[in-house]
Tab-separated table of C-alpha atoms in Angstrom:
chain	number	residue	atom	x	y	z
A	232	MET	CA	-52.160	-26.918	96.270
A	233	VAL	CA	-50.085	-29.399	94.352
A	234	GLN	CA	-53.175	-30.931	92.872
A	235	GLU	CA	-54.377	-27.575	91.611
A	236	LEU	CA	-50.950	-26.902	90.144
A	237	LEU	CA	-50.988	-30.226	88.350
A	238	THR	CA	-54.453	-29.541	87.047
A	239	ALA	CA	-53.383	-26.138	85.741
A	240	LEU	CA	-50.358	-27.660	84.052
A	241	ALA	CA	-52.521	-30.320	82.465
A	242	LEU	CA	-54.943	-27.745	81.170
A	243	THR	CA	-52.095	-25.622	79.875
A	244	GLY	CA	-50.544	-28.605	78.131
A	245	ALA	CA	-53.860	-29.542	76.596
A	246	ALA	CA	-54.386	-25.982	75.378
A	247	ALA	CA	-50.878	-25.890	73.946
A	248	ALA	CA	-51.434	-29.181	72.237
A	249	MET	CA	-54.709	-27.945	70.758
A	250	TYR	CA	-52.999	-24.746	69.655
A	251	VAL	CA	-50.163	-26.620	67.962
A	252	ALA	CA	-52.618	-28.956	66.294
A	253	ALA	CA	-54.598	-25.999	64.986
A	254	ALA	CA	-51.551	-23.989	63.927
A	255	ALA	CA	-49.389	-26.714	62.497
A	256	ARG	CA	-49.256	-27.141	58.718
A	257	VAL	CA	-47.278	-29.567	56.608
A	258	VAL	CA	-46.252	-28.414	53.143
A	259	ARG	CA	-45.233	-31.244	50.839
A	260	GLN	CA	-42.193	-31.174	48.629
A	261	TYR	CA	-44.059	-30.287	45.428
A	262	GLU	CA	-46.143	-27.555	47.080
A	263	LYS	CA	-45.736	-23.959	48.202
A	264	GLY	CA	-47.761	-22.282	50.955
A	265	VAL	CA	-49.180	-18.766	50.691
A	266	VAL	CA	-50.312	-17.325	54.032
A	267	LEU	CA	-52.995	-14.624	54.279
A	268	ARG	CA	-53.521	-12.847	57.596
A	269	PHE	CA	-56.884	-11.151	57.808
A	270	GLY	CA	-57.038	-11.327	54.016
A	271	ARG	CA	-53.619	-9.750	53.426
A	272	LEU	CA	-50.475	-11.441	52.188
A	273	ARG	CA	-48.315	-12.383	55.139
A	274	GLY	CA	-44.583	-12.670	54.782
A	275	GLN	CA	-42.840	-14.920	52.316
A	276	VAL	CA	-44.054	-18.067	50.674
A	277	ARG	CA	-43.708	-21.084	52.939
A	278	GLY	CA	-41.521	-23.835	51.558
A	279	PRO	CA	-41.826	-27.575	51.973
A	280	GLY	CA	-41.813	-28.915	55.517
A	281	PHE	CA	-43.435	-27.999	58.827
A	282	ALA	CA	-44.978	-24.524	59.159
A	283	MET	CA	-46.898	-22.694	61.854
A	284	ILE	CA	-49.716	-20.203	61.457
A	285	VAL	CA	-51.919	-18.334	63.856
A	286	PRO	CA	-55.193	-20.250	64.168
A	287	GLY	CA	-58.254	-18.182	63.327
A	288	VAL	CA	-56.088	-15.346	62.023
A	289	ASP	CA	-53.952	-16.808	59.270
A	290	ARG	CA	-55.075	-18.913	56.366
A	291	MET	CA	-52.678	-20.946	54.257
A	292	HIS	CA	-53.289	-21.797	50.590
A	293	LYS	CA	-51.212	-24.655	49.233
A	294	VAL	CA	-50.304	-24.388	45.559
A	295	ASN	CA	-49.229	-27.421	43.566
A	296	MET	CA	-46.017	-26.704	41.667
A	297	GLN	CA	-46.106	-29.866	39.534
A	298	ILE	CA	-46.787	-29.892	35.789
A	299	VAL	CA	-50.524	-30.229	35.294
A	300	THR	CA	-51.956	-32.141	32.330
A	301	MET	CA	-55.316	-30.751	31.313
A	302	PRO	CA	-57.393	-31.975	28.353
A	303	VAL	CA	-59.055	-29.294	26.267
A	304	PRO	CA	-62.631	-30.227	25.299
A	305	ALA	CA	-63.308	-30.762	21.587
A	306	GLN	CA	-64.095	-27.514	19.802
A	307	ASP	CA	-66.133	-27.113	16.624
A	308	GLY	CA	-64.704	-24.547	14.250
A	309	ILE	CA	-64.407	-23.479	10.627
A	310	THR	CA	-61.000	-23.275	9.020
A	311	ARG	CA	-59.820	-20.457	6.770
A	312	ASP	CA	-60.811	-22.467	3.687
A	313	ASN	CA	-64.370	-22.957	5.059
A	314	VAL	CA	-64.130	-26.557	6.256
A	315	THR	CA	-65.976	-27.574	9.422
A	316	VAL	CA	-63.720	-29.509	11.794
A	317	ARG	CA	-63.807	-30.712	15.380
A	318	VAL	CA	-60.500	-30.474	17.225
A	319	ASP	CA	-59.442	-31.386	20.740
A	320	ALA	CA	-56.092	-30.809	22.416
A	321	VAL	CA	-54.122	-31.272	25.617
A	322	ILE	CA	-52.220	-28.611	27.539
A	323	TYR	CA	-49.286	-28.963	29.957
A	324	PHE	CA	-48.659	-26.105	32.418
A	325	LYS	CA	-47.236	-25.419	35.843
A	326	VAL	CA	-47.339	-22.645	38.447
A	327	VAL	CA	-44.116	-20.655	38.692
A	328	ASP	CA	-45.361	-17.893	41.014
A	329	PRO	CA	-47.787	-19.141	43.691
A	330	VAL	CA	-48.562	-15.635	44.916
A	331	ASP	CA	-49.845	-14.460	41.521
A	332	ALA	CA	-51.745	-17.749	41.049
A	333	ILE	CA	-53.645	-17.053	44.281
A	334	ILE	CA	-53.920	-13.256	44.218
A	335	ARG	CA	-54.344	-12.319	40.557
A	336	VAL	CA	-56.853	-14.969	39.448
A	337	GLU	CA	-59.719	-16.638	41.252
A	338	ASP	CA	-59.172	-20.171	39.885
A	339	TYR	CA	-56.105	-20.486	37.728
A	340	ARG	CA	-57.038	-23.992	36.508
A	341	PHE	CA	-60.427	-22.877	35.221
A	342	ALA	CA	-58.865	-19.754	33.692
A	343	VAL	CA	-56.246	-21.776	31.819
A	344	SER	CA	-58.927	-24.188	30.570
A	345	GLN	CA	-61.125	-21.400	29.190
A	346	MET	CA	-58.163	-19.623	27.644
A	347	ALA	CA	-57.099	-22.875	25.928
A	348	GLN	CA	-60.570	-23.345	24.407
A	349	THR	CA	-60.785	-19.817	23.049
A	350	SER	CA	-57.219	-19.951	21.703
A	351	LEU	CA	-57.934	-23.259	19.973
A	352	ARG	CA	-60.970	-21.810	18.221
A	353	SER	CA	-59.000	-18.748	17.218
A	354	ILE	CA	-56.133	-20.760	15.739
A	355	LEU	CA	-58.619	-22.908	13.784
A	356	GLY	CA	-60.045	-19.867	12.040
A	357	LYS	CA	-56.568	-18.708	10.990
A	358	SER	CA	-55.385	-22.048	9.561
A	359	ASP	CA	-56.148	-24.082	6.450
A	360	LEU	CA	-57.191	-27.699	6.547
A	361	ASP	CA	-53.893	-28.850	5.021
A	362	GLU	CA	-51.931	-27.016	7.722
A	363	LEU	CA	-54.137	-28.512	10.400
A	364	LEU	CA	-53.503	-32.041	9.128
A	365	SER	CA	-49.868	-31.904	8.084
A	366	ASN	CA	-48.232	-28.999	9.968
A	367	ARG	CA	-49.417	-29.460	13.536
A	368	GLU	CA	-46.074	-28.509	15.035
A	369	LYS	CA	-46.456	-24.959	13.772
A	370	LEU	CA	-50.015	-24.750	15.124
A	371	ASN	CA	-48.885	-26.094	18.492
A	372	GLN	CA	-46.255	-23.376	18.726
A	373	GLY	CA	-48.843	-20.761	17.773
A	374	LEU	CA	-51.189	-21.990	20.491
A	375	GLU	CA	-48.398	-21.943	23.062
A	376	LEU	CA	-47.462	-18.354	22.231
A	377	MET	CA	-51.098	-17.268	22.226
A	378	MET	CA	-51.728	-18.737	25.683
A	379	ASP	CA	-48.406	-17.908	27.300
A	380	SER	CA	-48.850	-14.134	27.197
A	381	PRO	CA	-51.871	-13.856	29.536
A	382	ALA	CA	-50.827	-16.869	31.611
A	383	VAL	CA	-47.617	-15.140	32.713
A	384	GLU	CA	-49.671	-12.551	34.631
A	385	TRP	CA	-51.344	-15.384	36.524
A	386	GLY	CA	-48.042	-16.921	37.594
A	387	VAL	CA	-48.567	-19.847	35.224
A	388	ASN	CA	-46.118	-21.066	32.608
A	389	ILE	CA	-47.491	-22.925	29.587
A	390	ASP	CA	-45.075	-25.779	29.084
A	391	ARG	CA	-46.578	-27.419	26.010
A	392	VAL	CA	-49.746	-27.564	23.894
A	393	GLU	CA	-50.586	-30.475	21.599
A	394	ILE	CA	-53.462	-30.870	19.142
A	395	LYS	CA	-54.639	-34.401	19.823
A	396	ASP	CA	-57.286	-35.249	17.248
A	397	VAL	CA	-58.936	-33.676	14.205
A	398	SER	CA	-62.380	-34.950	13.216
A	399	LEU	CA	-63.611	-34.272	9.678
A	400	PRO	CA	-67.087	-34.665	8.165
A	401	GLU	CA	-67.750	-37.875	6.250
A	402	THR	CA	-68.161	-36.012	2.951
A	403	MET	CA	-64.745	-34.410	3.385
A	404	LYS	CA	-63.189	-37.783	4.198
A	405	ARG	CA	-64.606	-39.271	0.995
A	406	SER	CA	-63.385	-36.303	-1.043
A	407	MET	CA	-59.893	-36.604	0.399
A	408	ALA	CA	-59.904	-40.353	-0.288
A	409	ARG	CA	-60.874	-39.737	-3.929
A	410	GLN	CA	-58.149	-37.120	-4.238
A	411	ALA	CA	-55.561	-39.525	-2.854
A	412	GLU	CA	-56.721	-42.278	-5.198
A	413	ALA	CA	-56.549	-39.947	-8.192
A	414	ASP	CA	-53.054	-38.832	-7.247
A	415	ARG	CA	-51.853	-42.420	-6.876
A	416	GLU	CA	-53.426	-43.356	-10.199
A	417	ARG	CA	-51.714	-40.396	-11.856
A	418	ARG	CA	-48.334	-41.482	-10.483
A	419	ALA	CA	-48.981	-45.072	-11.589
A	420	ARG	CA	-49.755	-43.931	-15.130
A	421	ILE	CA	-46.619	-41.805	-15.242
A	422	ILE	CA	-44.531	-44.756	-14.081
A	423	ASN	CA	-46.137	-47.033	-16.680
A	424	ALA	CA	-45.557	-44.470	-19.415
A	425	ASP	CA	-41.928	-44.105	-18.390
A	426	ALA	CA	-41.542	-47.879	-18.457
A	427	GLU	CA	-43.101	-48.045	-21.929
A	428	LEU	CA	-40.722	-45.329	-23.141
A	429	GLN	CA	-37.688	-47.180	-21.843
A	430	ALA	CA	-38.959	-50.463	-23.266
A	431	SER	CA	-39.567	-48.866	-26.671
A	432	LYS	CA	-35.995	-47.567	-26.746
A	433	LYS	CA	-34.630	-51.021	-25.924
A	434	LEU	CA	-36.896	-52.628	-28.535
A	435	ALA	CA	-35.716	-50.118	-31.123
A	436	GLU	CA	-32.114	-51.013	-30.347
A	437	ALA	CA	-32.953	-54.723	-30.587
A	438	ALA	CA	-34.731	-54.201	-33.914
A	439	ALA	CA	-31.698	-52.368	-35.268
A	440	VAL	CA	-29.452	-55.286	-34.287
A	441	MET	CA	-31.849	-57.841	-35.785
A	442	SER	CA	-32.080	-55.893	-39.032
A	443	ASP	CA	-28.319	-56.142	-39.386
A	444	GLN	CA	-28.290	-59.847	-38.422
A	445	PRO	CA	-31.489	-61.555	-39.675
A	446	ALA	CA	-30.452	-64.825	-38.048
A	447	ALA	CA	-30.987	-63.190	-34.652
A	448	LEU	CA	-34.723	-63.027	-35.332
A	449	GLN	CA	-34.846	-66.769	-35.942
A	450	LEU	CA	-32.904	-67.420	-32.731
A	451	ARG	CA	-35.314	-65.210	-30.817
A	452	LEU	CA	-38.214	-67.161	-32.277
A	453	LEU	CA	-36.675	-70.432	-31.155
A	454	GLN	CA	-36.224	-69.022	-27.658
A	455	THR	CA	-39.899	-68.119	-27.607
A	456	VAL	CA	-40.825	-71.667	-28.598
A	457	VAL	CA	-38.692	-73.057	-25.770
A	458	ALA	CA	-40.258	-70.687	-23.235
A	459	VAL	CA	-43.811	-71.568	-24.291
A	460	ALA	CA	-43.142	-75.314	-24.498
A	461	ALA	CA	-41.820	-75.320	-20.920
A	462	GLU	CA	-45.365	-74.755	-19.603
A	463	LYS	CA	-46.432	-78.276	-20.751
A	464	ASN	CA	-49.278	-76.974	-22.876
A	465	SER	CA	-51.182	-79.320	-25.178
A	466	THR	CA	-51.717	-76.574	-27.757
A	467	LEU	CA	-48.981	-74.284	-28.980
A	468	VAL	CA	-49.864	-71.080	-30.799
A	469	LEU	CA	-46.766	-69.685	-32.432
A	470	PRO	CA	-46.684	-66.434	-34.426
A	471	PHE	CA	-44.772	-66.633	-37.663
A	472	PRO	CA	-43.112	-63.310	-38.510
A	473	VAL	CA	-43.135	-62.012	-42.049
A	474	GLU	CA	-39.503	-61.033	-41.734
A	475	LEU	CA	-38.596	-64.728	-41.462
A	476	LEU	CA	-40.300	-65.404	-44.805
A	477	ARG	CA	-38.350	-62.579	-46.374
A	478	PHE	CA	-35.176	-64.001	-44.896
A	479	LEU	CA	-35.947	-67.426	-46.309
A	480	GLU	CA	-36.786	-65.865	-49.675
A	481	ARG	CA	-33.456	-64.086	-49.805
A	482	ALA	CA	-31.627	-67.196	-48.637
A	483	THR	CA	-33.182	-69.491	-51.345
A	484	PRO	CA	-30.867	-69.690	-54.474
A	485	THR	CA	-32.500	-68.926	-57.878
A	486	GLN	CA	-32.387	-71.533	-60.694
A	487	SER	CA	-29.928	-70.597	-63.446
A	488	GLY	CA	-30.672	-71.096	-67.149
A	489	VAL	CA	-34.441	-71.102	-66.809
A	490	ASP	CA	-36.353	-68.311	-68.434
A	491	ALA	CA	-39.734	-67.657	-66.961
A	492	THR	CA	-40.931	-66.166	-70.258
A	493	SER	CA	-40.045	-69.245	-72.418
A	494	PRO	CA	-42.928	-70.943	-74.312
A	495	ALA	CA	-42.320	-74.189	-72.473
A	496	LEU	CA	-43.195	-72.517	-69.132
A	497	ALA	CA	-45.948	-70.314	-70.564
A	498	PRO	CA	-49.441	-71.385	-69.492
A	499	ARG	CA	-51.574	-72.951	-72.191
A	500	LYS	CA	-55.060	-71.704	-72.979
A	501	PRO	CA	-57.838	-74.265	-73.441
A	502	PRO	CA	-59.242	-74.530	-76.952
A	503	THR	CA	-62.405	-72.567	-77.524
A	504	ALA	CA	-65.275	-73.297	-79.857
A	505	GLY	CA	-65.295	-71.029	-82.846
A	506	ARG	CA	-66.377	-70.717	-86.512
A	507	HIS	CA	-64.488	-70.303	-89.717
A	508	PRO	CA	-64.792	-67.079	-91.565
A	509	SER	CA	-67.121	-68.799	-93.980
A	510	GLY	CA	-69.590	-69.406	-91.139
A	511	SER	CA	-69.201	-73.195	-90.959
A	512	PRO	CA	-68.208	-74.884	-87.780
A	513	GLU	CA	-64.562	-75.730	-87.216
A	514	SER	CA	-63.422	-79.119	-88.490
A	515	ASN	CA	-62.053	-79.964	-85.083
A	516	GLY	CA	-64.310	-82.632	-83.597
A	517	THR	CA	-63.155	-81.870	-80.095
A	518	SER	CA	-64.281	-78.321	-80.419
A	519	THR	CA	-67.700	-79.427	-81.710
A	520	ALA	CA	-68.161	-81.804	-78.854
A	521	LEU	CA	-67.179	-79.188	-76.352
A	522	ALA	CA	-69.468	-76.605	-77.901
A	523	ASP	CA	-72.574	-78.642	-77.050
A	524	GLY	CA	-71.256	-79.678	-73.721
A	525	LYS	CA	-71.733	-83.409	-74.582
A	526	PRO	CA	-69.312	-85.975	-75.992
A	527	ALA	CA	-69.712	-86.480	-79.787
A	528	SER	CA	-71.197	-89.754	-81.021
A	529	ALA	CA	-69.825	-92.008	-83.802
A	530	ALA	CA	-72.553	-90.826	-86.254
A	531	ASP	CA	-71.520	-87.304	-85.686
A	532	TRP	CA	-67.948	-88.178	-86.518
A	533	ARG	CA	-69.042	-89.934	-89.757
A	534	THR	CA	-71.194	-87.017	-90.774
A	535	ALA	CA	-68.317	-84.733	-90.187
């Protein structure tokens, strides 16, 4: 009798142990448990810790309440200004209502992924290429608002959406590089022109000072000689300004009492061979000798 009682107790204990093992559930701190009994929602959501369900009758679905990081596959699209781009993104979301995440949608992760892809394509068609490259913060906010509206019905909260990379065609990259080079060259030319304008103003002021003080030009020339000679060159090419000659001309004193038009300073003309009015040659032997181009002989002088 005692043995049968012990056997019954052992069987009962074993059955209880099997029941507890089948009914016991452990919900971790970052999870919530949703229990369905015969397919219907049963009671409240189970919190973290130890929970019991009816084996074979209840079924518990554990929902992760952590923030999920999900990459959005790269999407090919055409921007509003007809540029083909390839854009990928990353989305951060979390479940705020585990009941809606289990009841209202079959697979909330897959649903969020598909919604992110379609929203990314839609936002590409509404944006220009410049906005996509330089104003990503605005596009990220637009994506978040576009995805948050349907996700609320699924018990999901979109925490953040980030556009990760934008791939452009090679032809567009070359065009943008040429545009950037042209813009930099334009700015460089403007800077050079501004520098030339400022330098011309300073040179004009310096020329005005040198015109009032001609000696300043000579001092500047000597400074140039010193600067060039410091390089230890074997050949020195030095420009000689015309203004220095004019300065020297003004500085040279003129000789007093000398008339440039006096006969003593007047140039003499060489004697020319000619004839008297009577038609005979001139009596000047020098002129006769010069007329033939040969020196006159003694007989010629006697004849004359």
